Short mmCIF file of N, CA and C in Angstrom, two decimals:
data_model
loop_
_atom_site.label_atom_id
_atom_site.label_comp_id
_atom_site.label_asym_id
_atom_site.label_seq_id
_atom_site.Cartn_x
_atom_site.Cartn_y
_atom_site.Cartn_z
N UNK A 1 0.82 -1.19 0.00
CA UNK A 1 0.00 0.00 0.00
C UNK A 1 0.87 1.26 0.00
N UNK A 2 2.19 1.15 0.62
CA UNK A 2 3.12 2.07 0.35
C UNK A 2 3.41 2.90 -0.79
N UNK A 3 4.09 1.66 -1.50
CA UNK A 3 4.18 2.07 -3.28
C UNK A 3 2.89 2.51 -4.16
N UNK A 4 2.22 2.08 -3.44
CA UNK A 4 0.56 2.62 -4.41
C UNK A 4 0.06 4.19 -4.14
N UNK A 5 0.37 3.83 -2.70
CA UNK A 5 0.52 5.37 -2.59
C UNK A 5 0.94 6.94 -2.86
N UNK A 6 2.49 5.94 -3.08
CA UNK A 6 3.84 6.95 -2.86
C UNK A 6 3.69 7.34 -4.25
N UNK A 7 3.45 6.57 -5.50
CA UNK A 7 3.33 6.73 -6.69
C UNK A 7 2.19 6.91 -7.31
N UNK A 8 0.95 6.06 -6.84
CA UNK A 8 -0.30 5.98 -7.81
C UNK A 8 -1.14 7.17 -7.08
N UNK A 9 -1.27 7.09 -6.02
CA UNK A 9 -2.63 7.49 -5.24
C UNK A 9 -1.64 9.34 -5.32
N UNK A 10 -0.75 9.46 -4.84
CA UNK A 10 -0.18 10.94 -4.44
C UNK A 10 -0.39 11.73 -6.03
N UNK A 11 -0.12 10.63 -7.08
CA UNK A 11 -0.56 11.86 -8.72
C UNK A 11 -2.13 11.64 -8.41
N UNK A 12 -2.79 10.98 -8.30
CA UNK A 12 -4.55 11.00 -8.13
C UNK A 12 -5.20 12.15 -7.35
N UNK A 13 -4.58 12.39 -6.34
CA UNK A 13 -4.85 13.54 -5.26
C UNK A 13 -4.80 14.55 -5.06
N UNK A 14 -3.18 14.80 -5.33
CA UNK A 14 -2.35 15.78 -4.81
C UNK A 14 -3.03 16.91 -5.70
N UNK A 15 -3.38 18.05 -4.88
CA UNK A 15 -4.03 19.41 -5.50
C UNK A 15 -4.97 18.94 -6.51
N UNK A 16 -5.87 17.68 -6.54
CA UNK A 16 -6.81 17.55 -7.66
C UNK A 16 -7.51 18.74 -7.57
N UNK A 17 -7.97 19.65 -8.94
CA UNK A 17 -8.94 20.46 -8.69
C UNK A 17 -10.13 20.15 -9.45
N UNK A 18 -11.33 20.85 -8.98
CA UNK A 18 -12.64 20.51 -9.73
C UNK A 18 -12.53 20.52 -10.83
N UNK A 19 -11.84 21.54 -11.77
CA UNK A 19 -12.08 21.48 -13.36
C UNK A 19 -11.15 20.10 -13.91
N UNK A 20 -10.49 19.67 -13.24
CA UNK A 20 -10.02 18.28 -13.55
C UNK A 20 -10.71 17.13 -12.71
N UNK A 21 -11.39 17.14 -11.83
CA UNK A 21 -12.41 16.30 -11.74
C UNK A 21 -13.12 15.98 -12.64
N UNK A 22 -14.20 17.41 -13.18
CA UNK A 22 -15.31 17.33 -13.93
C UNK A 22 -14.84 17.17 -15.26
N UNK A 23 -13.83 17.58 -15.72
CA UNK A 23 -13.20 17.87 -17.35
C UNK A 23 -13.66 16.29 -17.95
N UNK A 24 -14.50 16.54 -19.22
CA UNK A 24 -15.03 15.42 -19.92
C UNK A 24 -13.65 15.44 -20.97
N UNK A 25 -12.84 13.85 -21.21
CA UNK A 25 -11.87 13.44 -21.81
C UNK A 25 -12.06 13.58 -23.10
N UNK A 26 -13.99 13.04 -23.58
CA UNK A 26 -14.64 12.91 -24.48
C UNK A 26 -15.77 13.08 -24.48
N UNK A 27 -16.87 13.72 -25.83
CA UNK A 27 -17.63 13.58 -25.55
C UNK A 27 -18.74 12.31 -24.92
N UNK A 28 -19.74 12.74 -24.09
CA UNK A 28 -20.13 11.19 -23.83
C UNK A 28 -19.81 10.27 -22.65
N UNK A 29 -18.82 10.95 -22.17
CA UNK A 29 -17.89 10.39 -21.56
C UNK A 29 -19.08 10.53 -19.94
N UNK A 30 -19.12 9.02 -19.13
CA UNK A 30 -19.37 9.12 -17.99
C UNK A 30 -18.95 10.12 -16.69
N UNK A 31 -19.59 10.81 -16.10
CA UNK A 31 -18.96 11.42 -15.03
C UNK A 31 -20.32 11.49 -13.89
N UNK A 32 -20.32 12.27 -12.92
CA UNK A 32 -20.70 12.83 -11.70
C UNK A 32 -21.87 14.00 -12.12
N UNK A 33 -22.82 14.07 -12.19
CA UNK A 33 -23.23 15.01 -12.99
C UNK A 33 -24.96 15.77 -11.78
N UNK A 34 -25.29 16.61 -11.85
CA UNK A 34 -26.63 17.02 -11.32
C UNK A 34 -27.83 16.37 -11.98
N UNK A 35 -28.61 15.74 -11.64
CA UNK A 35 -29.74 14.89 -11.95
C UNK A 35 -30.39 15.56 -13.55
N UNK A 36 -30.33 16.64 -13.38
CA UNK A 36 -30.94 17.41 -14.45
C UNK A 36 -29.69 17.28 -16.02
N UNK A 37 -28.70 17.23 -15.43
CA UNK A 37 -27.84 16.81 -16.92
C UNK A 37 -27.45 15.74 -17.01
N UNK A 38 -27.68 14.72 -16.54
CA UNK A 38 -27.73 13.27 -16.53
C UNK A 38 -27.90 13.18 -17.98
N UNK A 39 -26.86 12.14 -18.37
CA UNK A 39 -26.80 11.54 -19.93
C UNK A 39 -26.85 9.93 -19.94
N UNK A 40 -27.51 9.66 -19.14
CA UNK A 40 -27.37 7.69 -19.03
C UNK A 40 -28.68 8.00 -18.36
N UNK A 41 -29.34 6.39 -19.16
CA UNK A 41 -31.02 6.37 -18.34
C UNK A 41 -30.97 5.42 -17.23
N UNK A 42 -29.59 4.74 -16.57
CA UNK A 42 -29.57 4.13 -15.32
C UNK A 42 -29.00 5.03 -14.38
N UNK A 43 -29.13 6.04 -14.33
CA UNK A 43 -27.90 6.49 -13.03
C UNK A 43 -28.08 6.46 -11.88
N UNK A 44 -26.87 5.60 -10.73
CA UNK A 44 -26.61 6.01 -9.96
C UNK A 44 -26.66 7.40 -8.70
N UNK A 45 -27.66 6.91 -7.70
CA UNK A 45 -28.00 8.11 -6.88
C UNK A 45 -29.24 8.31 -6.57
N UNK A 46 -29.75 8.98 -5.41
CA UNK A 46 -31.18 9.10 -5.20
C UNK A 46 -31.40 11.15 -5.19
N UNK A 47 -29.95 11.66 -4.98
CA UNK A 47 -30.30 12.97 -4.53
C UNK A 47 -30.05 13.49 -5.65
N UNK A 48 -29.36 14.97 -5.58
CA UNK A 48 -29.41 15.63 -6.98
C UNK A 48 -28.26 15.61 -7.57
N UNK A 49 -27.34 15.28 -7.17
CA UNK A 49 -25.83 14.34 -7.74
C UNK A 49 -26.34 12.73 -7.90
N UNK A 50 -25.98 12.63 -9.40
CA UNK A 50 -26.04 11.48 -9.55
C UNK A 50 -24.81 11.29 -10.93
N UNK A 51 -24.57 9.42 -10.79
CA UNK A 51 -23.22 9.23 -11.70
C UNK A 51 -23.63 8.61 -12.47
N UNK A 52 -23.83 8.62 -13.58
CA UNK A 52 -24.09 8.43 -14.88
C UNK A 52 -23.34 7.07 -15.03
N UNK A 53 -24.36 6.32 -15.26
CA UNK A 53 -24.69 4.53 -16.04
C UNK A 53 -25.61 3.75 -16.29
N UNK A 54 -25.52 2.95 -17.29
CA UNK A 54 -26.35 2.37 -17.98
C UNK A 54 -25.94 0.97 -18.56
N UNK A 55 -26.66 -0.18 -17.60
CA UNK A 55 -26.08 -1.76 -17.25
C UNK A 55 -26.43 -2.23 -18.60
N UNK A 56 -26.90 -1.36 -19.42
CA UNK A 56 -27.41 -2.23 -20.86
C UNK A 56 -26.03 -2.19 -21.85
N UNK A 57 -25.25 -0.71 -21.98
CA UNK A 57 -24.10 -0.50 -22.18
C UNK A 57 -23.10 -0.78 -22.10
N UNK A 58 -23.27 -1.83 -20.29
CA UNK A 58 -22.18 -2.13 -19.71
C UNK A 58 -22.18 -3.85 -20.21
N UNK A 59 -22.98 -4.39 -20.05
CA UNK A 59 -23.43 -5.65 -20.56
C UNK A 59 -23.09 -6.12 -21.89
N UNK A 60 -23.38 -5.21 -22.81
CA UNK A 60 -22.82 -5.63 -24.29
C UNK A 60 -21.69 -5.23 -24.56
N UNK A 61 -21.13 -3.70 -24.14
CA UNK A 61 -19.34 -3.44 -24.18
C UNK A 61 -18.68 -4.62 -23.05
N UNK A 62 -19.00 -5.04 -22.11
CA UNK A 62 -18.47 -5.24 -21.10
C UNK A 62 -17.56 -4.41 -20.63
N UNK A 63 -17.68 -2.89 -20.83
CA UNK A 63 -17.03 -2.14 -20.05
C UNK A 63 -17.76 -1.13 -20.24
N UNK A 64 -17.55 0.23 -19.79
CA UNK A 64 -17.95 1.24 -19.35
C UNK A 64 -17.17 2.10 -20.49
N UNK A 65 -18.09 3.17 -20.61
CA UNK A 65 -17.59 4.33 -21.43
C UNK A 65 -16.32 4.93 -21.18
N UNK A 66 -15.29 6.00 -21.47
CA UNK A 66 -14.30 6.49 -20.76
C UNK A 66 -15.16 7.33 -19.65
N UNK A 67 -14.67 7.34 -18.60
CA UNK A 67 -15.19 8.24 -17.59
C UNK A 67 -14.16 9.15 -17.22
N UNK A 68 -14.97 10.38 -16.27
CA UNK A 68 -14.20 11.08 -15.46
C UNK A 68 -13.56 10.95 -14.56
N UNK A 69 -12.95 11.82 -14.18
CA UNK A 69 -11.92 11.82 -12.95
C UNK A 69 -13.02 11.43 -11.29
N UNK A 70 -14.25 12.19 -12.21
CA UNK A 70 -15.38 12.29 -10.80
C UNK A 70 -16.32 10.95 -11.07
N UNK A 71 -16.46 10.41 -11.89
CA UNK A 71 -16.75 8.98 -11.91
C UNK A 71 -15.88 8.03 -11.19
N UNK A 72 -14.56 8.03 -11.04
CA UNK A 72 -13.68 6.99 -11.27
C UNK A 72 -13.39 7.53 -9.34
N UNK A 73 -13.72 8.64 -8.92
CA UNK A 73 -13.10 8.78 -7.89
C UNK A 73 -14.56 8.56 -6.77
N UNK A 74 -15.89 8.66 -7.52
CA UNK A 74 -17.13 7.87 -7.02
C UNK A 74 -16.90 6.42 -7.25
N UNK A 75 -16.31 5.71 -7.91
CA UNK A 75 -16.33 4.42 -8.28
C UNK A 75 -15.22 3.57 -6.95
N UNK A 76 -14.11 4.78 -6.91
CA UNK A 76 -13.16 3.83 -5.64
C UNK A 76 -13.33 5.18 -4.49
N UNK A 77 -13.10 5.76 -4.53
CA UNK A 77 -13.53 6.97 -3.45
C UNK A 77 -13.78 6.29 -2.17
N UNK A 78 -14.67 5.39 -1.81
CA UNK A 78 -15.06 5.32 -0.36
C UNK A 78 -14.92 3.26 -0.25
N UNK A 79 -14.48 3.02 -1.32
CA UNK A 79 -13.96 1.59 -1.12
C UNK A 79 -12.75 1.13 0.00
N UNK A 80 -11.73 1.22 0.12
CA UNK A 80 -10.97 1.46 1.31
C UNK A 80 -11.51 1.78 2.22
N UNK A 81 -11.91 2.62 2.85
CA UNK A 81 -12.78 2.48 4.00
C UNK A 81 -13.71 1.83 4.74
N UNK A 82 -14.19 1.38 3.04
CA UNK A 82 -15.60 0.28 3.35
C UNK A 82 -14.86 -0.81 3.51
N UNK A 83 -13.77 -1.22 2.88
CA UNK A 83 -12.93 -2.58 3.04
C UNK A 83 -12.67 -2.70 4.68
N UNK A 84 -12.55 -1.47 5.11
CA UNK A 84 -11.90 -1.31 6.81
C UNK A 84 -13.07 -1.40 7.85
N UNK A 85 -14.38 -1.61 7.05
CA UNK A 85 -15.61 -1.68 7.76
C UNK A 85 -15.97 -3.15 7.97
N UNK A 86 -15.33 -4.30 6.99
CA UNK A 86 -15.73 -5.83 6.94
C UNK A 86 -15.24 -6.40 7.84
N UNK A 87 -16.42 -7.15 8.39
CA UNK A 87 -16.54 -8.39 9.29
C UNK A 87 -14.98 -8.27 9.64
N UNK A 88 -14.06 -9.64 8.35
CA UNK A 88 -13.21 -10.42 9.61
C UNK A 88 -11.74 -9.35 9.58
N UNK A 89 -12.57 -7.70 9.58
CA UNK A 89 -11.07 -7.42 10.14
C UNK A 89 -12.22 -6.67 11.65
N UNK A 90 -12.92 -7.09 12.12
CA UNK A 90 -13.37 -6.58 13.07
C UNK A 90 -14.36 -5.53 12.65
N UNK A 91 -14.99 -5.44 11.72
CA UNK A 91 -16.19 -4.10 11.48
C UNK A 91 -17.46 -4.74 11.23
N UNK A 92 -18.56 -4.23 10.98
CA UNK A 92 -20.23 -5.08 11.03
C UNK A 92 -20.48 -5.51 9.44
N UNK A 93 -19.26 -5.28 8.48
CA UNK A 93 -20.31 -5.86 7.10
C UNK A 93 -19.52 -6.60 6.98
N UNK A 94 -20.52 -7.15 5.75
CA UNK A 94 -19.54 -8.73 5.15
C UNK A 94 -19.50 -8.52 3.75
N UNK A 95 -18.33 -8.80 3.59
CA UNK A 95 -17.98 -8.49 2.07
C UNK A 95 -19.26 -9.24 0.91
N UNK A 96 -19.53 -10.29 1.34
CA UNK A 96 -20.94 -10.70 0.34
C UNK A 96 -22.31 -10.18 0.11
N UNK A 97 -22.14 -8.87 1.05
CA UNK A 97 -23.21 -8.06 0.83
C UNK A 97 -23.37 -7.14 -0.03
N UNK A 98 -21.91 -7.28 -0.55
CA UNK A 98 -21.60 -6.16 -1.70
C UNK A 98 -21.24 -4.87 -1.37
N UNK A 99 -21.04 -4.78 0.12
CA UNK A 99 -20.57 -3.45 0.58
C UNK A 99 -19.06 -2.48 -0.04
N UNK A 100 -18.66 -3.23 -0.45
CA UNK A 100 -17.11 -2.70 -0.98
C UNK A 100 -17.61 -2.15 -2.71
N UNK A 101 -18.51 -2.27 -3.32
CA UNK A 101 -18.66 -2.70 -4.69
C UNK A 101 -20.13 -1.04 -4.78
N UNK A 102 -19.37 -0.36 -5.22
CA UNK A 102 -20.55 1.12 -6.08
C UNK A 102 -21.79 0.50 -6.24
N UNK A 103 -21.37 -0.45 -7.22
CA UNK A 103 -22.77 -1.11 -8.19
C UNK A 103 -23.98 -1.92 -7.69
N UNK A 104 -23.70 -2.25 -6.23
CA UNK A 104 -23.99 -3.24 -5.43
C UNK A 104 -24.90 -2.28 -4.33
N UNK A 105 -24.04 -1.40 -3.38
CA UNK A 105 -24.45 -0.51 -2.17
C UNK A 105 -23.83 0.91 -2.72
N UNK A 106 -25.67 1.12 -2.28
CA UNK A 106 -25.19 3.16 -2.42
C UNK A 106 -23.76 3.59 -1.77
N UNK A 107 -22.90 4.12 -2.50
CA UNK A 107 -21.40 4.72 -2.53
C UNK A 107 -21.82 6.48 -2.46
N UNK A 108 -21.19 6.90 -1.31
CA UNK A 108 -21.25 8.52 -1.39
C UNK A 108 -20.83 9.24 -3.09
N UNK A 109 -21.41 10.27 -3.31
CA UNK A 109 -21.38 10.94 -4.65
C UNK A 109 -21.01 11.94 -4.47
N UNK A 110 -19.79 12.20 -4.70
CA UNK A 110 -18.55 13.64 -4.61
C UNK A 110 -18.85 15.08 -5.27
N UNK A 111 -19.53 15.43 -5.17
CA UNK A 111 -20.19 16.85 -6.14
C UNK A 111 -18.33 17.97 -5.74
N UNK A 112 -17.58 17.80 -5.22
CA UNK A 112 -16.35 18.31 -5.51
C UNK A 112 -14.71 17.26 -5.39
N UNK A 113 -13.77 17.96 -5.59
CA UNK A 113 -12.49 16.91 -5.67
C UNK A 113 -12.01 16.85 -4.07
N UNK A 114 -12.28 17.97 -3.40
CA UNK A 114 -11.78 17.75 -2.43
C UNK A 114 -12.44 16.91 -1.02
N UNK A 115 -13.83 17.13 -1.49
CA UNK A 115 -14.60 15.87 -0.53
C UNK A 115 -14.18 13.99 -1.44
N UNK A 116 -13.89 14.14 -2.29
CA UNK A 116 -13.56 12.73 -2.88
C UNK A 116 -12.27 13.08 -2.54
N UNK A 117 -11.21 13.31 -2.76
CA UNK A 117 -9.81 12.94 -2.29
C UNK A 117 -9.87 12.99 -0.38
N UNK A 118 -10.45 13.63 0.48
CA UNK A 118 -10.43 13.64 1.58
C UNK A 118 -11.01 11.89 1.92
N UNK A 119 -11.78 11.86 1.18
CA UNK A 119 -12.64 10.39 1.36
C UNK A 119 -11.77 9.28 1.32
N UNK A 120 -11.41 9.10 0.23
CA UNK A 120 -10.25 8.08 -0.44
C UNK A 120 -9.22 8.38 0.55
N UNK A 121 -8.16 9.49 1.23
CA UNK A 121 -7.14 9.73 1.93
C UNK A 121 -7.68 8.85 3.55
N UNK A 122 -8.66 9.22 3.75
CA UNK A 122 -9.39 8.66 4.97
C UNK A 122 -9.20 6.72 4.84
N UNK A 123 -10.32 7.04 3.98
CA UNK A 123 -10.55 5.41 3.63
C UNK A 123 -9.39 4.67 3.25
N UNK A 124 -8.19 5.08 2.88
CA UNK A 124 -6.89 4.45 2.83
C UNK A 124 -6.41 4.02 3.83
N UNK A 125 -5.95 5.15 4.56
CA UNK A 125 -5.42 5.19 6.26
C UNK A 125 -6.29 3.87 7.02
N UNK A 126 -7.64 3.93 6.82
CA UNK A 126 -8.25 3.37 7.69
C UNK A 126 -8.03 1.52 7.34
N UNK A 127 -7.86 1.85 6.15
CA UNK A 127 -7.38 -0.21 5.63
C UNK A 127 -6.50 -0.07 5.93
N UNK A 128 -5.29 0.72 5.89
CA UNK A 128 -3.97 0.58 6.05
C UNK A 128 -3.68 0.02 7.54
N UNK A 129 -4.15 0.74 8.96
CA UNK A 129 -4.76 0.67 10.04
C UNK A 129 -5.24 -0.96 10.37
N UNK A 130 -6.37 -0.92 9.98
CA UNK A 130 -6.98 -2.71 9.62
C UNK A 130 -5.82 -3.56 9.12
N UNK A 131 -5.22 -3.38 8.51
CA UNK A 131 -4.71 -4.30 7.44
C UNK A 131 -3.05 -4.65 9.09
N UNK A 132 -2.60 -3.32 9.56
CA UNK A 132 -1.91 -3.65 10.41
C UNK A 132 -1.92 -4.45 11.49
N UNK A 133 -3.20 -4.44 11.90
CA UNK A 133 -3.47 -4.87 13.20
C UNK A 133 -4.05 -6.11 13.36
N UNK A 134 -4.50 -6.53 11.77
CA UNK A 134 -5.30 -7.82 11.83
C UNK A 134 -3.76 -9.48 11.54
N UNK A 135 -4.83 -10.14 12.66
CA UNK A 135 -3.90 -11.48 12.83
C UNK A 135 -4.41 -12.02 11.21
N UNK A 136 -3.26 -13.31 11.42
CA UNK A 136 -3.25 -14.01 10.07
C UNK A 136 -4.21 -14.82 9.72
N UNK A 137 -5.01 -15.32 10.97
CA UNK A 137 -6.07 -16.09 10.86
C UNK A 137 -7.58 -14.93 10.32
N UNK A 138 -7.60 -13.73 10.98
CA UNK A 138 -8.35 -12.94 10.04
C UNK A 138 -8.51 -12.31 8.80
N UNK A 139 -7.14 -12.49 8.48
CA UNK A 139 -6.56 -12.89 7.12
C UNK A 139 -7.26 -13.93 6.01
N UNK A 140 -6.76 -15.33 6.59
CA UNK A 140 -7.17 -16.25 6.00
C UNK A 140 -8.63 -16.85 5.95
N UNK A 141 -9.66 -15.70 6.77
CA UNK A 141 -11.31 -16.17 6.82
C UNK A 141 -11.63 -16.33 5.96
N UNK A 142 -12.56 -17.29 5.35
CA UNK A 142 -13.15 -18.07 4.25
C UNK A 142 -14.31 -16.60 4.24
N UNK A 143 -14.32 -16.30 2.61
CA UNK A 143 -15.79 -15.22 2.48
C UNK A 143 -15.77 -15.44 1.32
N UNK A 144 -16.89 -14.35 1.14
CA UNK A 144 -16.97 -14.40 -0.70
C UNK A 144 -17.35 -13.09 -1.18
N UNK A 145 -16.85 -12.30 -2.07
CA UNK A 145 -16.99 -11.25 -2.28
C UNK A 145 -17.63 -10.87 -3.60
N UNK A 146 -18.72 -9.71 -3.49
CA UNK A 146 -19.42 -9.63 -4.43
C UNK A 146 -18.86 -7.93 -4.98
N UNK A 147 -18.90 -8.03 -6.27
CA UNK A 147 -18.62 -6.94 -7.18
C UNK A 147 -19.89 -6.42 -7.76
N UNK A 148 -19.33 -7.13 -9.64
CA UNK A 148 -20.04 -6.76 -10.40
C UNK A 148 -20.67 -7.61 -10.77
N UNK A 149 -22.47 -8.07 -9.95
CA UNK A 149 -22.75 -9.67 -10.82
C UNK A 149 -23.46 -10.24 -9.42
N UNK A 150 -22.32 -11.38 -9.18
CA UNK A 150 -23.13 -12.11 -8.50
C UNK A 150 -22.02 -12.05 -7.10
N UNK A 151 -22.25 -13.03 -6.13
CA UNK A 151 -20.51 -12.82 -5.54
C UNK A 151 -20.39 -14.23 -5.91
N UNK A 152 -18.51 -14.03 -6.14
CA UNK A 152 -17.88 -15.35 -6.63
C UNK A 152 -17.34 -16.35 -5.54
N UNK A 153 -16.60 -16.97 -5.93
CA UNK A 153 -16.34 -18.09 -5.07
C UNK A 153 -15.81 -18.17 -3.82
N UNK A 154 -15.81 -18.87 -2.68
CA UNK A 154 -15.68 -18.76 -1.63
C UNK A 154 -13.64 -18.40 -1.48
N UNK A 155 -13.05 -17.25 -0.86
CA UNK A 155 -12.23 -17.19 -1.05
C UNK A 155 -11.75 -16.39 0.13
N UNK A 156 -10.14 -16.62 0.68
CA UNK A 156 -9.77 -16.19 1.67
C UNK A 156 -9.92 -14.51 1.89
N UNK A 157 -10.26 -14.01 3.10
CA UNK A 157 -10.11 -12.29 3.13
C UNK A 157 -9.21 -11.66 2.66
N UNK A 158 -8.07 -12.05 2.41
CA UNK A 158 -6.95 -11.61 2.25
C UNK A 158 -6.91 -11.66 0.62
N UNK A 159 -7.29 -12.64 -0.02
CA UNK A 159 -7.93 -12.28 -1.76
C UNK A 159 -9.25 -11.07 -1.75
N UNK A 160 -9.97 -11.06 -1.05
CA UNK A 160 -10.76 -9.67 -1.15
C UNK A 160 -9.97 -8.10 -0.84
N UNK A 161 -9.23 -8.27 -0.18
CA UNK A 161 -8.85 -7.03 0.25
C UNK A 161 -7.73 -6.62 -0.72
N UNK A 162 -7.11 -7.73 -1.39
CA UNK A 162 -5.97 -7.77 -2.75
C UNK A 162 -6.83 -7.35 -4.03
N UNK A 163 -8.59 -7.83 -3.84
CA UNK A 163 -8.94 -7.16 -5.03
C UNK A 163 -9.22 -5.64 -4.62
N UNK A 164 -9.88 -5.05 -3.33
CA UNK A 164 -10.02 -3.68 -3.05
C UNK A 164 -8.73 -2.89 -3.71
N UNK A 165 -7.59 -3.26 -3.14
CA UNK A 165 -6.43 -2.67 -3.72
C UNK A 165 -5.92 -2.17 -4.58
N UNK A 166 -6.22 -3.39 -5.60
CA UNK A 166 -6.03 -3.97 -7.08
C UNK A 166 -6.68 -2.43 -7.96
N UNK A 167 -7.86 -2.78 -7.35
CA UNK A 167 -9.14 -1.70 -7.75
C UNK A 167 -8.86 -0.11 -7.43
N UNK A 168 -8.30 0.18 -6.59
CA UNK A 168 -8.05 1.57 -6.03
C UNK A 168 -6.60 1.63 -6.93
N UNK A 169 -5.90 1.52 -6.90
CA UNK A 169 -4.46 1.32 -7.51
C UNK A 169 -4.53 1.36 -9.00
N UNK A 170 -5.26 0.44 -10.24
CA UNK A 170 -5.35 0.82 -11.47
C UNK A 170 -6.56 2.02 -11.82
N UNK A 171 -7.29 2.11 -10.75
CA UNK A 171 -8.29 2.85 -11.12
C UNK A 171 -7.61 4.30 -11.22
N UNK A 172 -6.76 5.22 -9.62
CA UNK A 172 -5.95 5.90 -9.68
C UNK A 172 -4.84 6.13 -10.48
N UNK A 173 -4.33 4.98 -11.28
CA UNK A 173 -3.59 5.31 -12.12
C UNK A 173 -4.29 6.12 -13.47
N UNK A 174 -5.70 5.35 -14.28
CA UNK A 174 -6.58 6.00 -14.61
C UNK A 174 -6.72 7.46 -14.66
N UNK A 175 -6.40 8.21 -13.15
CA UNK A 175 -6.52 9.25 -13.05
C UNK A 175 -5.92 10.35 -13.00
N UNK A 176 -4.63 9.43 -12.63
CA UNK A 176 -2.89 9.83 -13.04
C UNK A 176 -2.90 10.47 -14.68
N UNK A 177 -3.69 9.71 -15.22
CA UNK A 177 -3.49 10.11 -17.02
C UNK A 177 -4.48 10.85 -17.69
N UNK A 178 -5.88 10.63 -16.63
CA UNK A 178 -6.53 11.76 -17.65
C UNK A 178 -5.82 12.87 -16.43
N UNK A 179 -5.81 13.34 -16.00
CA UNK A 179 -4.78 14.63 -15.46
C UNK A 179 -3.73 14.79 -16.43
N UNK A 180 -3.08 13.87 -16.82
CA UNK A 180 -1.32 14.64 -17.73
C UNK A 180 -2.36 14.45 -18.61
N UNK A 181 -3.42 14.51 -19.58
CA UNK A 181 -3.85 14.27 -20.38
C UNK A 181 -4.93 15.62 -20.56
N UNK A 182 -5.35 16.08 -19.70
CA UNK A 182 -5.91 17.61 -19.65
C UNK A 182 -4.64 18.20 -19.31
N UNK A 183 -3.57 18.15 -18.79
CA UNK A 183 -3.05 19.10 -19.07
C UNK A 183 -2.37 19.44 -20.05
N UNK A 184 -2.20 17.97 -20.59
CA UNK A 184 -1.38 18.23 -22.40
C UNK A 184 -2.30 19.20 -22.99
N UNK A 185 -3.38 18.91 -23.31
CA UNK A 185 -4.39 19.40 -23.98
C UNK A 185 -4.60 21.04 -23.78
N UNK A 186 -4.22 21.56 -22.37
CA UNK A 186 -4.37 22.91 -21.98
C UNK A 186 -2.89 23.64 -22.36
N UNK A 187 -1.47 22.75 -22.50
CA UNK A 187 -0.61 23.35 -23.15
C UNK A 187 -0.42 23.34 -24.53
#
């Protein structure tokens, strides 16, 4: 979590500002948007921030449109934290409830960069924290973790919390590039 940090997560963060949050890469492009400019007829959200998707899209691309900086930082934003909330490191959910997973359980919706990077900085610390203190046998608890779908096969905690990671780490890199990527574009 060091190196992910020291390298992936610190370009994701460091001084993110809103117009590089919100900055669309492309047109079309998924992001974080006010209910009223919503461009996807599934979106994500009950209040007046909502994040733009549509499982019919996602189903036949099997992936997702390019998104924003404010999509991608609603998508892992409050995952780490929630990872630091499961059962067998000592917290009340269980990863098969889909608590770690956007698509699964309502995920807070960042209407700026600095409530999503404060989130993610939090929710890091707090696995990092967990991740220290937990014995090996809470480690190795048999669970099953649900994403995108269904949850898959019965598998040690310590493979769930390698996918939380996994997930925060390429996703931030993601964000590493549309950043040098608006700023190419602005020089």
């Amino acid at each position: 979590m060091y190196f992910i940090e020291r390298f992936t997560l610190s370009r994701a963060w460091t001084e993110l500002t809103d117009e590089e949050f919100f900055w669309e890469p492309f047109p079309g492009s998924w992001s974080v948007r006010r209910r009223s400019d919503c461009q996807t007829s599934m979106p994500f959200g009950s209040g007046d921030w909502v994040v733009d998707f549509d499982a019919n899209v996602a189903a036949v691309r099997w992936t997702e449109p390019l998104t924003t900086v404010a999509w991608l930082m609603w998508h892992i934003g409050s995952m780490p934290g929630r990872a630091a909330q499961l059962e067998f490191l000592g917290g009340t959910q269980t990863a098969d409830s889909g608590w770690t997973s956007p698509y699964v359980c309502d995920h807070p919706i960042f209407s700026s960069a600095d409530e999503a990077v404060q989130t993610l900085r939090e929710g890091w610390r707090a696995l990092g924290d967990a991740l220290r203190e937990a014995s090996d046998e809470q480690l190795e608890t048999p669970t099953r973790f649900w994403g995108y779908g269904q949850p898959g096969p019965p598998a040690a905690a310590h493979q769930v919390l390698a996918s939380v990671v996994n997930e925060v780490s390429h996703h931030a890199t993601q964000i590493g590039v549309l950043r040098d990527l608006r700023r190419l574009g602005d020089g």
